[in-house]
Structures are given as C-alpha cells and as structure tokens.
Coordinates of C-alpha atoms in Angstrom, one line a residue:
M396 CA -21.7 13.8 27.2
K397 CA -24.2 12.2 24.7
P398 CA -25.4 8.8 25.6
D399 CA -24.2 7.3 22.3
L400 CA -20.9 8.7 22.6
L401 CA -20.5 7.3 26.1
R402 CA -21.6 4.1 25.1
M403 CA -19.2 3.7 21.9
K404 CA -16.4 4.7 24.6
E405 CA -17.4 1.7 26.8
V406 CA -17.6 -0.4 23.9
A407 CA -14.1 0.6 22.5
L408 CA -12.8 0.0 26.0
I409 CA -14.4 -3.6 26.0
Y410 CA -13.3 -4.4 22.7
L411 CA -9.6 -3.4 23.6
D412 CA -9.7 -5.6 26.6
R413 CA -11.2 -8.7 25.0
S414 CA -8.9 -8.4 22.0
G415 CA -5.6 -8.1 23.9
G416 CA -5.1 -4.5 22.4
L417 CA -5.5 -2.9 26.1
Q418 CA -2.5 -5.1 27.3
K419 CA -0.5 -4.2 24.3
F420 CA -1.2 -0.6 25.0
V421 CA -0.2 -0.7 28.5
N422 CA 3.2 -2.3 27.3
A423 CA 3.9 0.5 24.8
C424 CA 3.1 3.0 27.4
K425 CA 5.7 1.3 29.6
L426 CA 8.3 1.8 27.0
Y427 CA 7.5 5.4 26.8
N428 CA 7.5 5.8 30.4
D429 CA 10.8 4.0 31.0
S430 CA 12.5 6.1 28.2
K431 CA 14.7 9.1 29.4
Q432 CA 13.7 10.9 26.1
S433 CA 11.3 13.9 26.2
Y434 CA 8.2 13.3 23.9
A435 CA 5.5 15.4 22.8
I436 CA 3.6 12.9 20.9
F437 CA 3.0 9.5 21.8
R438 CA 1.9 7.0 19.0
F439 CA -0.2 3.9 19.2
P440 CA -1.1 1.6 16.4
I441 CA -4.4 -0.3 17.4
L442 CA -5.5 -3.3 15.4
I443 CA -9.1 -3.1 14.7
N444 CA -11.4 -6.0 13.6
P445 CA -14.6 -4.4 12.3
S446 CA -16.7 -7.6 12.6
D447 CA -16.0 -8.0 16.4
I448 CA -16.8 -4.2 16.8
I449 CA -20.1 -4.5 14.8
E450 CA -21.2 -7.5 17.2
L451 CA -20.4 -5.3 20.2
D452 CA -22.0 -2.1 19.0
A453 CA -23.2 -1.3 15.4
T454 CA -22.8 2.5 15.9
L455 CA -19.0 2.3 16.6
G456 CA -18.6 -0.2 14.0
N457 CA -20.4 2.1 11.5
Y458 CA -18.1 5.0 12.6
I459 CA -14.9 2.9 12.1
L460 CA -15.9 2.0 8.8
H461 CA -17.3 5.2 7.5
K462 CA -16.1 8.0 9.9
P463 CA -12.6 7.0 10.8
V464 CA -11.6 10.4 12.1
K465 CA -14.3 10.4 14.8
A466 CA -13.8 6.9 15.4
T467 CA -10.2 7.7 16.2
Q468 CA -11.1 10.6 18.5
I469 CA -13.4 8.0 20.5
F470 CA -10.3 5.6 21.0
Q471 CA -7.9 8.4 21.7
S472 CA -10.2 9.6 24.4
V473 CA -10.3 6.0 25.9
C474 CA -6.5 5.6 25.9
F475 CA -6.1 9.0 27.3
T476 CA -8.3 8.2 30.4
A477 CA -6.8 4.9 30.8
V478 CA -3.2 6.5 30.9
K479 CA -4.4 9.0 33.4
I480 CA -6.2 6.7 35.7
L481 CA -3.3 4.2 35.7
S482 CA -0.8 6.8 35.7
L483 CA 1.1 5.0 32.7
I484 CA 3.0 8.0 31.2
Q485 CA 4.2 10.6 33.4
Q486 CA 5.1 12.8 30.7
L487 CA 1.6 12.9 29.0
Q488 CA -0.2 16.2 29.7
T489 CA -2.9 16.7 27.2
E490 CA -5.1 14.3 25.2
A491 CA -3.8 16.1 21.8
Q492 CA -0.2 14.3 22.5
M493 CA -1.7 11.0 21.9
S494 CA -1.6 9.8 18.2
I495 CA -3.9 6.8 17.8
V496 CA -3.7 4.9 14.3
L497 CA -6.4 2.4 13.6
K498 CA -5.1 -0.7 11.8
L499 CA -8.1 -2.5 9.9
T500 CA -7.9 -6.2 9.6
H501 CA -10.3 -6.5 6.9
L502 CA -13.4 -4.8 5.2
P503 CA -16.8 -6.1 4.6
S504 CA -16.7 -8.1 1.1
L505 CA -19.2 -5.7 -0.6
P506 CA -18.8 -3.7 -3.8
S507 CA -19.2 -0.4 -1.9
Y508 CA -15.9 -0.9 -0.3
I509 CA -13.7 -1.8 -3.2
F510 CA -11.6 0.8 -4.4
S511 CA -12.5 1.6 -8.1
L512 CA -10.7 4.3 -10.3
C513 CA -13.9 4.3 -12.6
K514 CA -15.9 6.0 -9.8
F515 CA -13.7 8.7 -9.2
P516 CA -14.3 11.5 -7.9
F517 CA -18.0 10.7 -7.0
D518 CA -17.7 8.1 -4.1
Y519 CA -14.5 9.7 -2.6
T520 CA -15.5 12.8 -1.2
S521 CA -15.8 11.5 2.3
Q522 CA -12.8 10.1 4.1
R523 CA -13.4 6.4 4.8
F524 CA -11.6 3.1 4.3
Y525 CA -11.7 1.2 0.9
M526 CA -9.9 -2.0 -0.2
A527 CA -7.8 -2.3 -3.3
E528 CA -6.1 -5.2 -4.7
G529 CA -3.2 -5.0 -7.2
I530 CA 0.4 -5.6 -8.1
V531 CA 3.2 -3.7 -7.2
V532 CA 5.1 -2.3 -10.2
A533 CA 7.3 0.5 -8.7
M534 CA 8.5 1.8 -5.4
S535 CA 10.5 4.7 -4.0
T536 CA 13.2 4.7 -1.3
V537 CA 12.2 5.3 2.2
T538 CA 12.0 9.2 3.0
K539 CA 11.0 11.3 6.2
Y540 CA 7.7 13.1 6.8
T541 CA 6.5 15.2 9.7
Q542 CA 4.6 12.7 11.9
G543 CA 3.8 15.5 14.5
A544 CA 5.1 18.8 15.9
R545 CA 4.5 21.0 19.0
F546 CA 3.5 24.7 18.8
V547 CA 3.4 27.4 21.2
C548 CA 2.1 31.0 21.3
C549 CA 4.3 33.6 20.6
D550 CA 3.1 36.1 23.4
E551 CA 4.8 35.1 26.5
N552 CA 1.9 36.5 28.4
C553 CA -0.3 33.9 27.1
P554 CA -1.0 30.8 29.2
F555 CA -0.6 28.8 25.8
S556 CA 3.0 30.2 25.4
E557 CA 4.2 26.9 27.1
G558 CA 2.8 23.4 27.7
F559 CA 1.3 21.2 25.0
Q560 CA -2.0 22.6 24.0
Y561 CA -1.0 23.0 20.3
I562 CA 0.1 19.7 19.1
R563 CA -0.2 19.0 15.2
V564 CA -0.3 15.4 14.0
H565 CA -0.3 13.9 10.5
T566 CA -3.8 12.5 9.4
P567 CA -4.5 10.3 6.6
G568 CA -4.4 12.5 3.5
A569 CA -2.6 15.4 5.0
T570 CA 0.2 17.0 3.3
E571 CA 3.3 18.3 4.9
S572 CA 2.0 21.8 5.0
A573 CA -1.1 20.8 6.8
T574 CA 1.1 19.5 9.7
V575 CA 3.7 22.1 9.8
R576 CA 3.4 25.8 8.5
N577 CA 3.9 29.4 9.8
N578 CA 0.3 30.6 9.8
F579 CA -1.2 29.1 12.7
V580 CA -2.8 31.3 15.4
C581 CA -3.4 31.1 18.8
T582 CA -7.1 30.6 19.7
L583 CA -7.0 32.4 23.0
C584 CA -5.0 35.7 21.9
T585 CA -4.9 35.3 18.1
S586 CA -1.2 35.7 18.4
P587 CA 0.8 33.6 15.8
L588 CA 2.1 30.3 16.8
R589 CA 5.6 29.2 16.5
E590 CA 7.0 25.5 16.3
D591 CA 9.1 24.1 19.2
M592 CA 11.7 22.4 16.7
K593 CA 13.2 20.1 19.5
Y594 CA 9.9 18.2 19.6
R595 CA 9.2 17.7 16.0
V596 CA 8.8 14.0 15.4
L597 CA 9.8 12.4 11.9
G598 CA 8.3 9.4 10.5
D599 CA 9.2 7.0 7.6
K600 CA 7.3 7.2 4.3
Q601 CA 7.3 5.3 1.1
I602 CA 5.5 5.7 -2.3
I603 CA 4.3 2.7 -4.1
E604 CA 2.9 2.2 -7.7
I605 CA 0.1 -0.5 -8.0
V606 CA -1.7 -1.7 -11.0
D607 CA -5.1 -3.0 -10.6
A608 CA -5.1 -6.8 -10.8
K609 CA -8.2 -6.6 -13.0
A610 CA -6.4 -4.4 -15.7
I611 CA -3.7 -7.1 -16.1
S612 CA -6.2 -9.9 -16.4
A613 CA -8.2 -7.9 -19.1
F614 CA -4.9 -7.5 -21.1
Q615 CA -3.4 -10.9 -20.6
G616 CA -2.2 -12.6 -23.9
F617 CA -3.0 -9.3 -25.9
S618 CA 0.1 -9.0 -28.2
S619 CA -1.6 -8.2 -31.6
S620 CA -1.3 -4.6 -31.5
K621 CA 2.2 -2.8 -32.2
T622 CA 1.3 0.5 -30.4
P623 CA 3.1 0.6 -27.2
F624 CA 1.1 1.4 -23.9
R625 CA 1.3 1.2 -20.1
F626 CA -1.1 0.1 -17.4
Q627 CA -2.7 2.8 -15.4
S628 CA -1.3 2.7 -11.9
F629 CA -2.4 4.6 -8.7
T630 CA -0.2 5.7 -5.8
V631 CA -0.2 4.1 -2.3
F632 CA 1.5 5.8 0.7
L633 CA 3.2 3.5 3.1
R634 CA 4.1 5.2 6.3
D635 CA 6.1 4.1 9.5
E636 CA 5.8 0.3 10.2
L637 CA 4.4 -0.3 6.7
T638 CA 7.5 0.9 5.0
N639 CA 9.5 -1.7 3.1
K640 CA 6.6 -4.3 3.6
M641 CA 6.0 -4.6 -0.1
E642 CA 8.0 -6.1 -2.9
I643 CA 7.8 -5.4 -6.7
G644 CA 5.7 -8.1 -8.5
N645 CA 3.9 -9.2 -5.6
R646 CA -0.1 -9.0 -5.3
Y647 CA -1.4 -7.3 -2.3
K648 CA -4.6 -6.2 -0.6
V649 CA -4.5 -2.7 0.7
I650 CA -6.9 -1.2 2.9
G651 CA -6.7 2.7 3.2
I652 CA -8.3 6.0 2.8
P653 CA -8.5 7.6 -0.7
V654 CA -6.8 11.1 -1.0
C655 CA -7.0 13.7 -3.9
M656 CA -3.3 15.1 -4.0
P657 CA -2.7 18.2 -6.0
S658 CA 0.1 17.6 -8.5
C659 CA 0.9 20.6 -10.7
I660 CA -2.1 21.3 -12.4
Q661 CA -3.8 18.1 -11.9
I662 CA -5.5 16.1 -9.1
T663 CA -3.8 12.6 -8.5
L664 CA -5.9 10.1 -6.6
C665 CA -3.8 8.0 -4.1
L666 CA -4.5 5.8 -1.2
E667 CA -3.2 6.3 2.2
A668 CA -2.7 2.6 3.5
S669 CA -3.7 1.5 6.8
S670 CA -2.9 -2.0 6.2
I671 CA -1.6 -4.5 3.7
H672 CA -2.0 -7.9 3.1
L673 CA -0.1 -10.3 0.6
C674 CA -2.6 -12.2 -1.5
N675 CA -2.6 -16.0 -1.4
L676 CA -1.9 -17.6 -4.6
T677 CA -4.7 -19.8 -5.9
G678 CA -2.7 -21.8 -8.3
P679 CA -1.0 -25.2 -7.4
S680 CA 1.5 -25.4 -4.5
Q681 CA 3.7 -27.9 -6.6
I682 CA 4.7 -28.8 -10.1
S683 CA 2.4 -31.4 -11.6
E684 CA 3.6 -35.0 -12.7
K685 CA 2.9 -34.3 -16.3
F686 CA 5.1 -31.6 -16.3
K687 CA 7.7 -33.3 -14.6
Y688 CA 7.5 -35.9 -17.3
L689 CA 7.6 -33.5 -20.0
L690 CA 11.0 -32.2 -18.6
S691 CA 12.5 -35.6 -18.5
L692 CA 11.6 -36.1 -22.2
T693 CA 13.3 -32.9 -23.2
S694 CA 16.1 -32.9 -20.8
K695 CA 18.7 -34.1 -23.5
S696 CA 18.5 -30.6 -25.0
C697 CA 19.4 -27.5 -23.3
W698 CA 16.9 -25.5 -25.2
R699 CA 14.0 -27.7 -26.3
F700 CA 12.0 -27.5 -22.8
T701 CA 12.4 -23.6 -22.6
A702 CA 11.3 -23.4 -26.3
L703 CA 8.3 -25.5 -25.4
L704 CA 7.3 -23.4 -22.6
A705 CA 7.7 -20.1 -24.6
N706 CA 5.8 -21.3 -27.6
S707 CA 2.9 -22.5 -25.5
F708 CA 2.6 -20.0 -22.7
A709 CA 4.5 -17.0 -23.6
S710 CA 1.8 -15.2 -25.5
Q711 CA -0.5 -15.3 -22.6
V712 CA 1.6 -14.0 -19.8
L713 CA 4.1 -11.4 -21.5
P714 CA 3.4 -7.8 -22.3
P715 CA 2.8 -7.0 -26.2
G716 CA 5.9 -7.5 -28.2
I717 CA 7.9 -9.4 -25.9
N718 CA 6.8 -12.6 -27.1
N719 CA 8.3 -12.5 -30.4
T720 CA 11.6 -11.1 -28.7
L721 CA 11.7 -14.1 -26.4
K722 CA 11.3 -16.7 -29.2
L723 CA 13.8 -14.9 -31.2
A724 CA 16.4 -15.0 -28.3
I725 CA 15.8 -18.7 -27.7
F726 CA 16.2 -19.2 -31.6
A727 CA 19.5 -17.5 -31.5
L728 CA 20.9 -20.1 -29.0
F729 CA 20.9 -22.7 -31.8
F730 CA 23.5 -20.8 -33.7
N731 CA 27.1 -19.4 -32.9
K732 CA 27.6 -16.2 -34.7
Q733 CA 31.3 -16.7 -35.2
I734 CA 30.8 -19.7 -37.5
L735 CA 27.8 -18.5 -39.3
S736 CA 28.1 -17.9 -43.0
P737 CA 26.2 -14.9 -44.5
F738 CA 23.8 -17.2 -46.1
C739 CA 23.0 -18.8 -42.8
R740 CA 22.6 -15.2 -41.2
M741 CA 20.2 -14.3 -43.8
T742 CA 18.3 -17.4 -43.0
V743 CA 18.1 -16.6 -39.6
Y744 CA 16.9 -13.2 -40.4
T745 CA 14.2 -14.5 -42.9
L746 CA 12.9 -16.8 -40.1
Y747 CA 12.6 -13.8 -37.7
L748 CA 10.5 -12.0 -40.1
A749 CA 8.3 -14.9 -40.4
L750 CA 8.2 -14.9 -36.6
C751 CA 6.9 -11.5 -36.4
K752 CA 4.0 -12.5 -38.9
E753 CA 3.4 -15.5 -36.6
Q754 CA 4.0 -18.0 -39.5
C755 CA 6.7 -20.1 -40.6
C756 CA 8.1 -19.5 -44.0
Y757 CA 8.6 -23.2 -44.7
C758 CA 5.4 -24.8 -44.0
N759 CA 3.0 -21.8 -43.3
C760 CA 2.4 -22.8 -39.7
S761 CA 2.7 -21.0 -36.3
N762 CA 5.0 -23.7 -34.6
F763 CA 8.0 -22.4 -36.4
L764 CA 10.6 -23.2 -33.6
F765 CA 9.8 -27.0 -33.7
C766 CA 9.5 -27.2 -37.5
F767 CA 12.8 -25.7 -38.1

C-alpha cells in the first residue's frame, strides 16, 4: 500500500473518531446486524466537514473536494476494516457491499466552487463538489430508483456464481442503466452476469427545479416588456434522506456534483445533491413600528392598506404583467358589478386602459388609485 494512501486512511479513521461519526457508524451497523432481513448492500451516510479534514491532512481534504469518488473509496475501506475487526455485521462478506455516501457540511467560499451555468461545459468535465444557491420553483413526486443490485456469474462452475463479488451501487451522476443492465460479464470467465432480483435495493428519488437567485435579482422590478419570458432553471436530484426536504418558494444552498444527463437530442446539466441548507433571510425579523403605524391609519378601510402596498412595492417583486393585474383586482373591489350602470362600467374600463399606460386619465399621474 502506498504511504500516502495509508496515511489518508489513518486520517479518515481519526476524523471519524473525533467527529463522532465512528460511533454513529457503529450504531448503524448494530441496526443492520440485529435485523433478520438479508442484505446485499449496507448504506452509510457520513457527514464530512472539509475544514476539519484539511487541518488533519491536506491531501485527504483535496481528495474530498476534488476527487470525491476516490475519497469515498478511502472511507469505504476504513469502514469495512472496522466492521471486520469489530465483527459489527455478520452478513457482510465483501467491501463492495458497503455503500458510503459523503455528506459535506459546506464548501470553501471561493468562486471556483460556485456552480455557474455560464461556465458550462468547460469546468464540469471532472466530477467534484460545487455549491449552487437558488429558489425552488417546481418539484416532482417521490419515485423509486435502483440504489444497488447483486449480480452473479451464469456459469455454475465459476467461483463467482455465488457470493457477493459483483455488487453494483448507484454513484452520483449515474443513470439507471449504469447500475442495472444485462450486458455485464464476469471478469474471471467472461460469462454473462445475471441479476439476483431478491437482493435489488430501491431508494427514493425526487427531481427539483431551481432558479438561480442572481437571475431573480437581476430582473426584479422589470415590468416594461410585454414579451412573456421565463427564468432558466436547472435540475437538482434529491435521493433517499434528502427527499421532501425542500419546499417551493424557499431559497436553498445545494452542495452536489454536476451531471450531464442525455435528454432526447440534448444534454441537460443537472446537480446531484449531497446536502442542502435552507438560506437564512437577511431581512428584518419583525414588522417595523412605522409599518404598524401606517396600518393603523388605514385600518378604517378594507382596501386602502393593500392598495398602498401594491402601488408602492408590487412592481419590484412581481413578474412582468402581474403588477397591472393586481392593481386592477384591488380597484375592482370598490365596485359591485350588479349595481354598476353601463356608464360606470365604461369608466372602470377607461381607468384600466390608463392603468396599463401607467398614467391616470384624470390628472396624468402614475398614482391613479389614490387620485380616484
């Protein structure tokens, strides 16, 4: 074994011991060992703080940030050795049966770790962690995917026709066909491999659509154009314990590995999430006293306070075209259509046309709600 590799395994074990991850791992092993169910794959999420790792060993920290696949193999080897030495799981036979998932707490606050669609595809040829921040605009229902599967050799005389030598486990960015398909061959006798269906492990998967927070800030208050448009979103894959952890409209920081997924004749850039964090709002935590005073002044009318807010702030926070619709809806609250005469209805329509032009037809001002 290379000295650097041995050193990184020692550091990984030291980190797990100091961070409490080793005790969590032992507890998870106990649950597997006490279960009466037969397992082919044992999955262990491990929480990783890159800053603490780098303080212990810079090489291992670099592996985690830039070569997560190799870093996962290091932790997999350490965990497998611990299971065998301590006899934690009696069913475990091979190292391939252990599925280690690294969950990063954060990434360095440097531009090279920020996920940017403008740089695609130049910086995303290697699979490493990036951080994206955005607002959830859509999400799918939770579906199933193949978390792992066991394969055996079709040749009964081959030693690999039994046992757990061929274990396929989902890796970030892999499609369903990469985990399960019918063209795998035995490395010993080159015979085809067949899947043992009773050992297939299914996990939960959810697809999230996120809009970059910078894009929304750039178009905030933009309502002069009549051409409809939509914000460009990107797809985030949530798996297993991360499913149903997001809500539409909330702003999140997502740490994950970029993936180029084929979609018909196009290539779609996605993000396989490793961890998600709800962004803390930077605004005031309570309503100011001046705002409360304004509410008390307008409390005698059921529409005045709402109209004031819509006229003052709606154009800054609503998508293009919605501001005028909102003002018209508030304006329509003043009238009962059952008692309006045709002349009054024509007056309302005239005022609406003036609203679309952002001017009042009576005094040529833009504050027509209060002028009327």
